[in-house]
Every structure is written in C-alpha cells, then in structure tokens.
mmCIF file of C-alpha atoms in Angstrom:
data_model
loop_
_atom_site.group_PDB
_atom_site.id
_atom_site.type_symbol
_atom_site.label_atom_id
_atom_site.label_comp_id
_atom_site.label_asym_id
_atom_site.label_seq_id
_atom_site.Cartn_x
_atom_site.Cartn_y
_atom_site.Cartn_z
ATOM 1 C CA MET A 1 0.000 0.000 0.000
ATOM 2 C CA GLY A 2 1.300 3.434 -0.899
ATOM 3 C CA ASN A 3 0.882 6.627 1.081
ATOM 4 C CA ALA A 4 -2.638 8.063 1.273
ATOM 5 C CA ILE A 5 -2.878 11.017 -1.119
ATOM 6 C CA ASN A 6 -6.580 11.746 -1.637
ATOM 7 C CA ILE A 7 -9.944 11.165 0.015
ATOM 8 C CA LYS A 8 -13.228 11.206 -1.862
ATOM 9 C CA ASN A 9 -16.767 9.879 -2.304
ATOM 10 C CA LEU A 10 -18.051 10.684 1.189
ATOM 11 C CA CYS A 11 -21.667 9.626 1.600
ATOM 12 C CA VAL A 12 -24.027 8.932 4.504
ATOM 13 C CA TRP A 13 -27.177 6.882 5.051
ATOM 14 C CA PRO A 14 -29.498 7.572 8.032
ATOM 15 C CA LEU A 15 -29.742 4.596 10.393
ATOM 16 C CA THR A 16 -33.451 3.819 10.767
ATOM 17 C CA SER A 17 -33.327 0.615 12.829
ATOM 18 C CA ASP A 18 -30.686 -1.237 14.824
ATOM 19 C CA ASP A 19 -31.816 -4.049 17.073
ATOM 20 C CA THR A 20 -31.106 -7.750 17.475
ATOM 21 C CA THR A 21 -33.206 -8.673 14.435
ATOM 22 C CA ASP A 22 -32.972 -5.673 12.106
ATOM 23 C CA LEU A 23 -30.368 -3.249 10.733
ATOM 24 C CA THR A 24 -31.810 -0.823 8.175
ATOM 25 C CA TYR A 25 -30.885 2.507 6.617
ATOM 26 C CA GLY A 26 -32.649 5.278 4.721
ATOM 27 C CA THR A 27 -31.735 7.030 1.489
ATOM 28 C CA LYS A 28 -28.084 7.838 0.775
ATOM 29 C CA THR A 29 -26.858 11.448 0.756
ATOM 30 C CA ASP A 30 -23.697 12.129 -1.269
ATOM 31 C CA LEU A 31 -21.230 14.661 0.135
ATOM 32 C CA ALA A 32 -18.714 13.935 -2.635
ATOM 33 C CA ASN A 33 -16.341 16.456 -4.224
ATOM 34 C CA ARG A 34 -16.099 18.527 -1.020
ATOM 35 C CA PHE A 35 -14.295 16.083 1.266
ATOM 36 C CA MET A 36 -11.051 17.542 2.666
ATOM 37 C CA THR A 37 -9.725 15.542 5.649
ATOM 38 C CA PHE A 38 -10.549 12.704 8.013
ATOM 39 C CA VAL A 39 -9.101 11.456 11.299
ATOM 40 C CA ASP A 40 -10.054 8.089 12.812
ATOM 41 C CA THR A 41 -9.114 7.662 16.489
ATOM 42 C CA PRO A 42 -10.008 4.178 17.787
ATOM 43 C CA LYS A 43 -10.851 3.873 21.489
ATOM 44 C CA GLN A 44 -10.119 0.993 23.840
ATOM 45 C CA ASN A 45 -10.762 -0.208 27.375
ATOM 46 C CA SER A 46 -8.141 -1.869 29.503
ATOM 47 C CA ALA A 47 -7.945 -3.504 32.910
ATOM 48 C CA LYS A 48 -5.354 -5.451 34.888
ATOM 49 C CA LEU A 49 -5.796 -8.202 37.419
ATOM 50 C CA GLU A 50 -3.045 -8.107 40.007
ATOM 51 C CA GLY A 51 -2.136 -10.576 42.715
ATOM 52 C CA ASP A 52 0.834 -10.653 45.082
ATOM 53 C CA GLY A 53 2.199 -7.459 43.519
ATOM 54 C CA THR A 54 2.344 -8.792 39.936
ATOM 55 C CA VAL A 55 0.040 -8.595 36.939
ATOM 56 C CA ILE A 56 -1.731 -11.934 36.572
ATOM 57 C CA ASP A 57 -3.954 -11.070 33.625
ATOM 58 C CA GLU A 58 -4.611 -8.082 31.402
ATOM 59 C CA TYR A 59 -7.578 -7.150 29.254
ATOM 60 C CA VAL A 60 -7.584 -4.700 26.332
ATOM 61 C CA GLY A 61 -10.794 -4.398 24.326
ATOM 62 C CA LYS A 62 -11.968 -2.145 21.525
ATOM 63 C CA GLN A 63 -14.670 0.431 22.161
ATOM 64 C CA GLY A 64 -15.424 2.015 18.771
ATOM 65 C CA GLY A 65 -13.748 5.345 18.213
ATOM 66 C CA GLU A 66 -13.967 8.964 17.146
ATOM 67 C CA LEU A 67 -14.317 10.062 13.529
ATOM 68 C CA ALA A 68 -13.474 13.642 12.512
ATOM 69 C CA LEU A 69 -14.293 14.868 8.987
ATOM 70 C CA ASN A 70 -13.807 18.189 7.203
ATOM 71 C CA ILE A 71 -15.765 19.158 4.106
ATOM 72 C CA THR A 72 -15.954 22.472 2.304
ATOM 73 C CA SER A 73 -19.678 23.112 2.823
ATOM 74 C CA LEU A 74 -23.038 21.599 3.721
ATOM 75 C CA SER A 75 -26.355 22.152 1.952
ATOM 76 C CA ALA A 76 -29.665 22.601 3.758
ATOM 77 C CA VAL A 77 -30.667 19.005 2.888
ATOM 78 C CA GLU A 78 -27.365 17.661 4.235
ATOM 79 C CA ARG A 79 -27.775 19.612 7.491
ATOM 80 C CA VAL A 80 -31.176 17.979 7.975
ATOM 81 C CA ALA A 81 -29.706 14.501 7.299
ATOM 82 C CA LEU A 82 -26.680 14.959 9.578
ATOM 83 C CA PHE A 83 -27.935 17.138 12.436
ATOM 84 C CA GLY A 84 -31.695 16.605 12.555
ATOM 85 C CA GLU A 85 -32.332 20.284 11.804
ATOM 86 C CA LYS A 86 -35.631 21.412 10.290
ATOM 87 C CA ALA A 87 -35.826 22.945 6.810
ATOM 88 C CA THR A 88 -38.042 26.034 7.153
ATOM 89 C CA ASN A 89 -38.880 28.378 4.254
ATOM 90 C CA GLY A 90 -35.522 28.046 2.507
ATOM 91 C CA SER A 91 -33.403 28.105 5.645
ATOM 92 C CA ASN A 92 -32.441 25.672 8.365
ATOM 93 C CA ALA A 93 -33.670 26.059 11.910
ATOM 94 C CA MET A 94 -31.763 24.582 14.838
ATOM 95 C CA GLY A 95 -34.382 23.636 17.384
ATOM 96 C CA LYS A 96 -34.180 22.596 21.000
ATOM 97 C CA THR A 97 -35.913 19.303 20.160
ATOM 98 C CA ASP A 98 -33.502 18.351 17.343
ATOM 99 C CA LEU A 99 -32.016 14.902 17.799
ATOM 100 C CA ILE A 100 -28.790 14.141 15.976
ATOM 101 C CA PRO A 101 -29.370 10.849 14.154
ATOM 102 C CA TYR A 102 -27.000 7.944 13.727
ATOM 103 C CA VAL A 103 -25.747 7.536 10.165
ATOM 104 C CA CYS A 104 -23.554 5.152 8.228
ATOM 105 C CA ALA A 105 -20.597 7.017 6.673
ATOM 106 C CA ALA A 106 -18.499 5.638 3.794
ATOM 107 C CA PHE A 107 -15.618 7.012 1.734
ATOM 108 C CA THR A 108 -12.568 6.125 -0.367
ATOM 109 C CA VAL A 109 -8.890 6.859 0.261
ATOM 110 C CA GLU A 110 -6.622 6.856 -2.797
ATOM 111 C CA ASN A 111 -3.000 5.754 -2.329
ATOM 112 C CA SER A 112 0.136 6.906 -4.139
ATOM 113 C CA ASP A 113 0.604 3.446 -5.697
ATOM 114 C CA GLY A 114 -2.793 3.635 -7.461
ATOM 115 C CA THR A 115 -4.681 1.374 -5.038
ATOM 116 C CA VAL A 116 -7.590 2.493 -2.887
ATOM 117 C CA ALA A 117 -8.864 1.747 0.607
ATOM 118 C CA LEU A 118 -12.574 1.753 1.412
ATOM 119 C CA TYR A 119 -13.883 2.870 4.830
ATOM 120 C CA LYS A 120 -17.381 2.327 6.230
ATOM 121 C CA TYR A 121 -18.706 3.240 9.695
ATOM 122 C CA PRO A 122 -22.179 1.672 10.154
ATOM 123 C CA LYS A 123 -23.195 3.655 13.275
ATOM 124 C CA VAL A 124 -21.807 7.147 13.892
ATOM 125 C CA LYS A 125 -23.313 10.432 15.139
ATOM 126 C CA LEU A 126 -21.599 13.375 13.459
ATOM 127 C CA VAL A 127 -21.804 16.618 15.426
ATOM 128 C CA GLU A 128 -21.082 20.051 13.975
ATOM 129 C CA GLN A 129 -17.928 21.656 15.353
ATOM 130 C CA PRO A 130 -17.186 25.390 15.827
ATOM 131 C CA ILE A 131 -17.423 27.381 12.612
ATOM 132 C CA SER A 132 -14.466 29.619 11.789
ATOM 133 C CA VAL A 133 -14.269 31.673 8.596
ATOM 134 C CA GLU A 134 -11.273 33.779 7.644
ATOM 135 C CA GLN A 135 -11.408 36.830 5.375
ATOM 136 C CA ARG A 136 -9.732 36.300 2.017
ATOM 137 C CA THR A 137 -6.414 38.120 1.923
ATOM 138 C CA GLU A 138 -5.240 40.130 -1.073
ATOM 139 C CA GLY A 139 -3.427 37.835 -3.478
ATOM 140 C CA GLY A 140 -4.167 34.773 -1.351
ATOM 141 C CA VAL A 141 -7.047 32.405 -1.113
ATOM 142 C CA LYS A 142 -8.314 30.955 2.151
ATOM 143 C CA TYR A 143 -10.694 28.020 2.207
ATOM 144 C CA SER A 144 -13.032 27.445 5.102
ATOM 145 C CA THR A 145 -14.222 23.963 5.977
ATOM 146 C CA THR A 146 -17.081 22.548 7.986
ATOM 147 C CA SER A 147 -15.824 20.219 10.688
ATOM 148 C CA LEU A 148 -17.827 17.218 11.843
ATOM 149 C CA LYS A 149 -16.846 15.000 14.727
ATOM 150 C CA GLY A 150 -18.578 12.037 16.246
ATOM 151 C CA ASP A 151 -18.216 8.766 18.039
ATOM 152 C CA TYR A 152 -18.699 5.570 16.114
ATOM 153 C CA THR A 153 -19.968 2.606 18.045
ATOM 154 C CA PHE A 154 -20.836 -1.050 17.578
ATOM 155 C CA THR A 155 -24.177 -1.850 15.995
ATOM 156 C CA ILE A 156 -26.576 -3.871 18.130
ATOM 157 C CA ASN A 157 -27.459 -6.108 15.194
ATOM 158 C CA LYS A 158 -23.961 -7.213 14.116
ATOM 159 C CA GLY A 159 -21.711 -5.892 16.876
ATOM 160 C CA GLU A 160 -19.386 -4.210 14.355
ATOM 161 C CA ALA A 161 -18.186 -0.586 14.307
ATOM 162 C CA ARG A 162 -15.913 -0.140 11.279
ATOM 163 C CA TYR A 163 -15.045 -1.842 7.997
ATOM 164 C CA ILE A 164 -11.861 -1.221 6.010
ATOM 165 C CA MET A 165 -10.834 -2.832 2.722
ATOM 166 C CA ASP A 166 -7.225 -2.056 1.722
ATOM 167 C CA ASP A 167 -5.172 -2.347 -1.460
ATOM 168 C CA LEU A 168 -8.014 -2.551 -3.963
ATOM 169 C CA ASP A 169 -7.220 -2.081 -7.652
ATOM 170 C CA VAL A 170 -9.664 0.392 -9.220
ATOM 171 C CA THR A 171 -9.934 -1.718 -12.384
ATOM 172 C CA THR A 172 -9.931 -5.333 -11.232
ATOM 173 C CA ASP A 173 -11.889 -4.574 -8.031
ATOM 174 C CA ALA A 174 -14.412 -2.213 -9.663
ATOM 175 C CA THR A 175 -17.409 -4.384 -8.723
ATOM 176 C CA VAL A 176 -16.318 -4.473 -5.060
ATOM 177 C CA ILE A 177 -15.913 -0.680 -5.027
ATOM 178 C CA THR A 178 -19.321 -0.156 -6.683
ATOM 179 C CA ALA A 179 -20.988 -2.527 -4.189
ATOM 180 C CA TRP A 180 -19.394 -0.585 -1.292
ATOM 181 C CA TYR A 181 -21.530 2.463 -2.164
ATOM 182 C CA ALA A 182 -24.673 0.625 -3.301
ATOM 183 C CA THR A 183 -25.941 0.082 0.249
ATOM 184 C CA ALA A 184 -25.013 1.047 3.791
ATOM 185 C CA GLU A 185 -24.924 -2.555 4.957
ATOM 186 C CA TYR A 186 -21.613 -4.328 4.631
ATOM 187 C CA THR A 187 -21.538 -7.506 2.590
ATOM 188 C CA ALA A 188 -18.249 -9.375 2.240
ATOM 189 C CA PRO A 189 -17.133 -9.629 -1.396
ATOM 190 C CA ALA A 190 -17.245 -13.053 -3.069
ATOM 191 C CA GLY A 191 -14.201 -15.129 -2.167
ATOM 192 C CA ALA A 192 -13.427 -13.118 0.976
#
C-alpha cells in the first residue's frame, strides 16, 4: 500500500433501525467532491488483574472510536440529514428538540501506488464543530471547511463498528468498489 494522497466519495445513510433482528438505513446522501480531511481515532478499554504485587492477567478491548471529517460546505438538505435540523422556508432552523441521528458514513482513500482503501462506519453520530471563517487576503485564497466530529460505536445487530478494505485495484476490483456504495450494509465480497 502506498501513502494516502486523496480522500473522496463521502456519503451517509441515516440509520433507521438497529436491534437484534434488524439493521436498516434510509436514502443515501452524497457529500462527494467537497471532502477535505478525516481522522479516525479508535478507542479501547483496559484492565489489569493483580495478585501478590504482579500482573496476573490483562484485558484490552476495543470500544469504537472517534471520527473527525472536514468538508468544504453543507447544503440545507445535508444539514437535515446529519444534524436533525428542520428545513423552514428556505433556511435551516436549529431547534431545542432536534435529535442528531445515527448515520452510516463511507468514503474512499486513494493511495500513491494507485490502489484504494474503502472505509465504512455503520453507526456514527456526526456533530457540527465550531465554525471559523477567515477573510480572504489580497493575493491569497483561504478556504473554510465545515468540521464534523462524532463517536462511532458497535451496531446492536452485528456488533461491528468499522469496515476497512485495503489495497483494492480500481480496475480489477471495480465491482467491489461499486458494491461498497450501493448500500449502507456491509456484505463481504465473493471469495473473501
């Protein structure tokens, strides 16, 4: 795998049901062509069992993680999908009863060697971060981004929090890449 050089194709699906018998999602929203950065920080739990002054056993378990994304802008429709805001007469209204929904987020990372990695987070709540806009300076261009941050967690239905497929060839693995974005639910490719 080469070094990561580009990220693209960000999309989200609203999670509509997650219980022991059902995992379903709503309609996909594409945030493509505006995706700037992402940071994935896995979380873990740990504990030690000590006896007679020595460690007898140790436990380290995964606990989901934190996903931070930056995109150049959000439309009114995207704000409704991500933050539970209400669209009102051409504007968005942040209300005290808004509930931020869980979504599935998926995107592609291109590598310097021509391969790609696919990322999918089946249950994440993305929360808007502080907005900071800088005046454009003479002769220079400044780009503002919208920052989203949220915790991803294990689904109740499958008990999984993140999927990554590395080193895919964009030509020979085209059907796998297309299937990645066809639905929010993860299905292992044939032969995997």
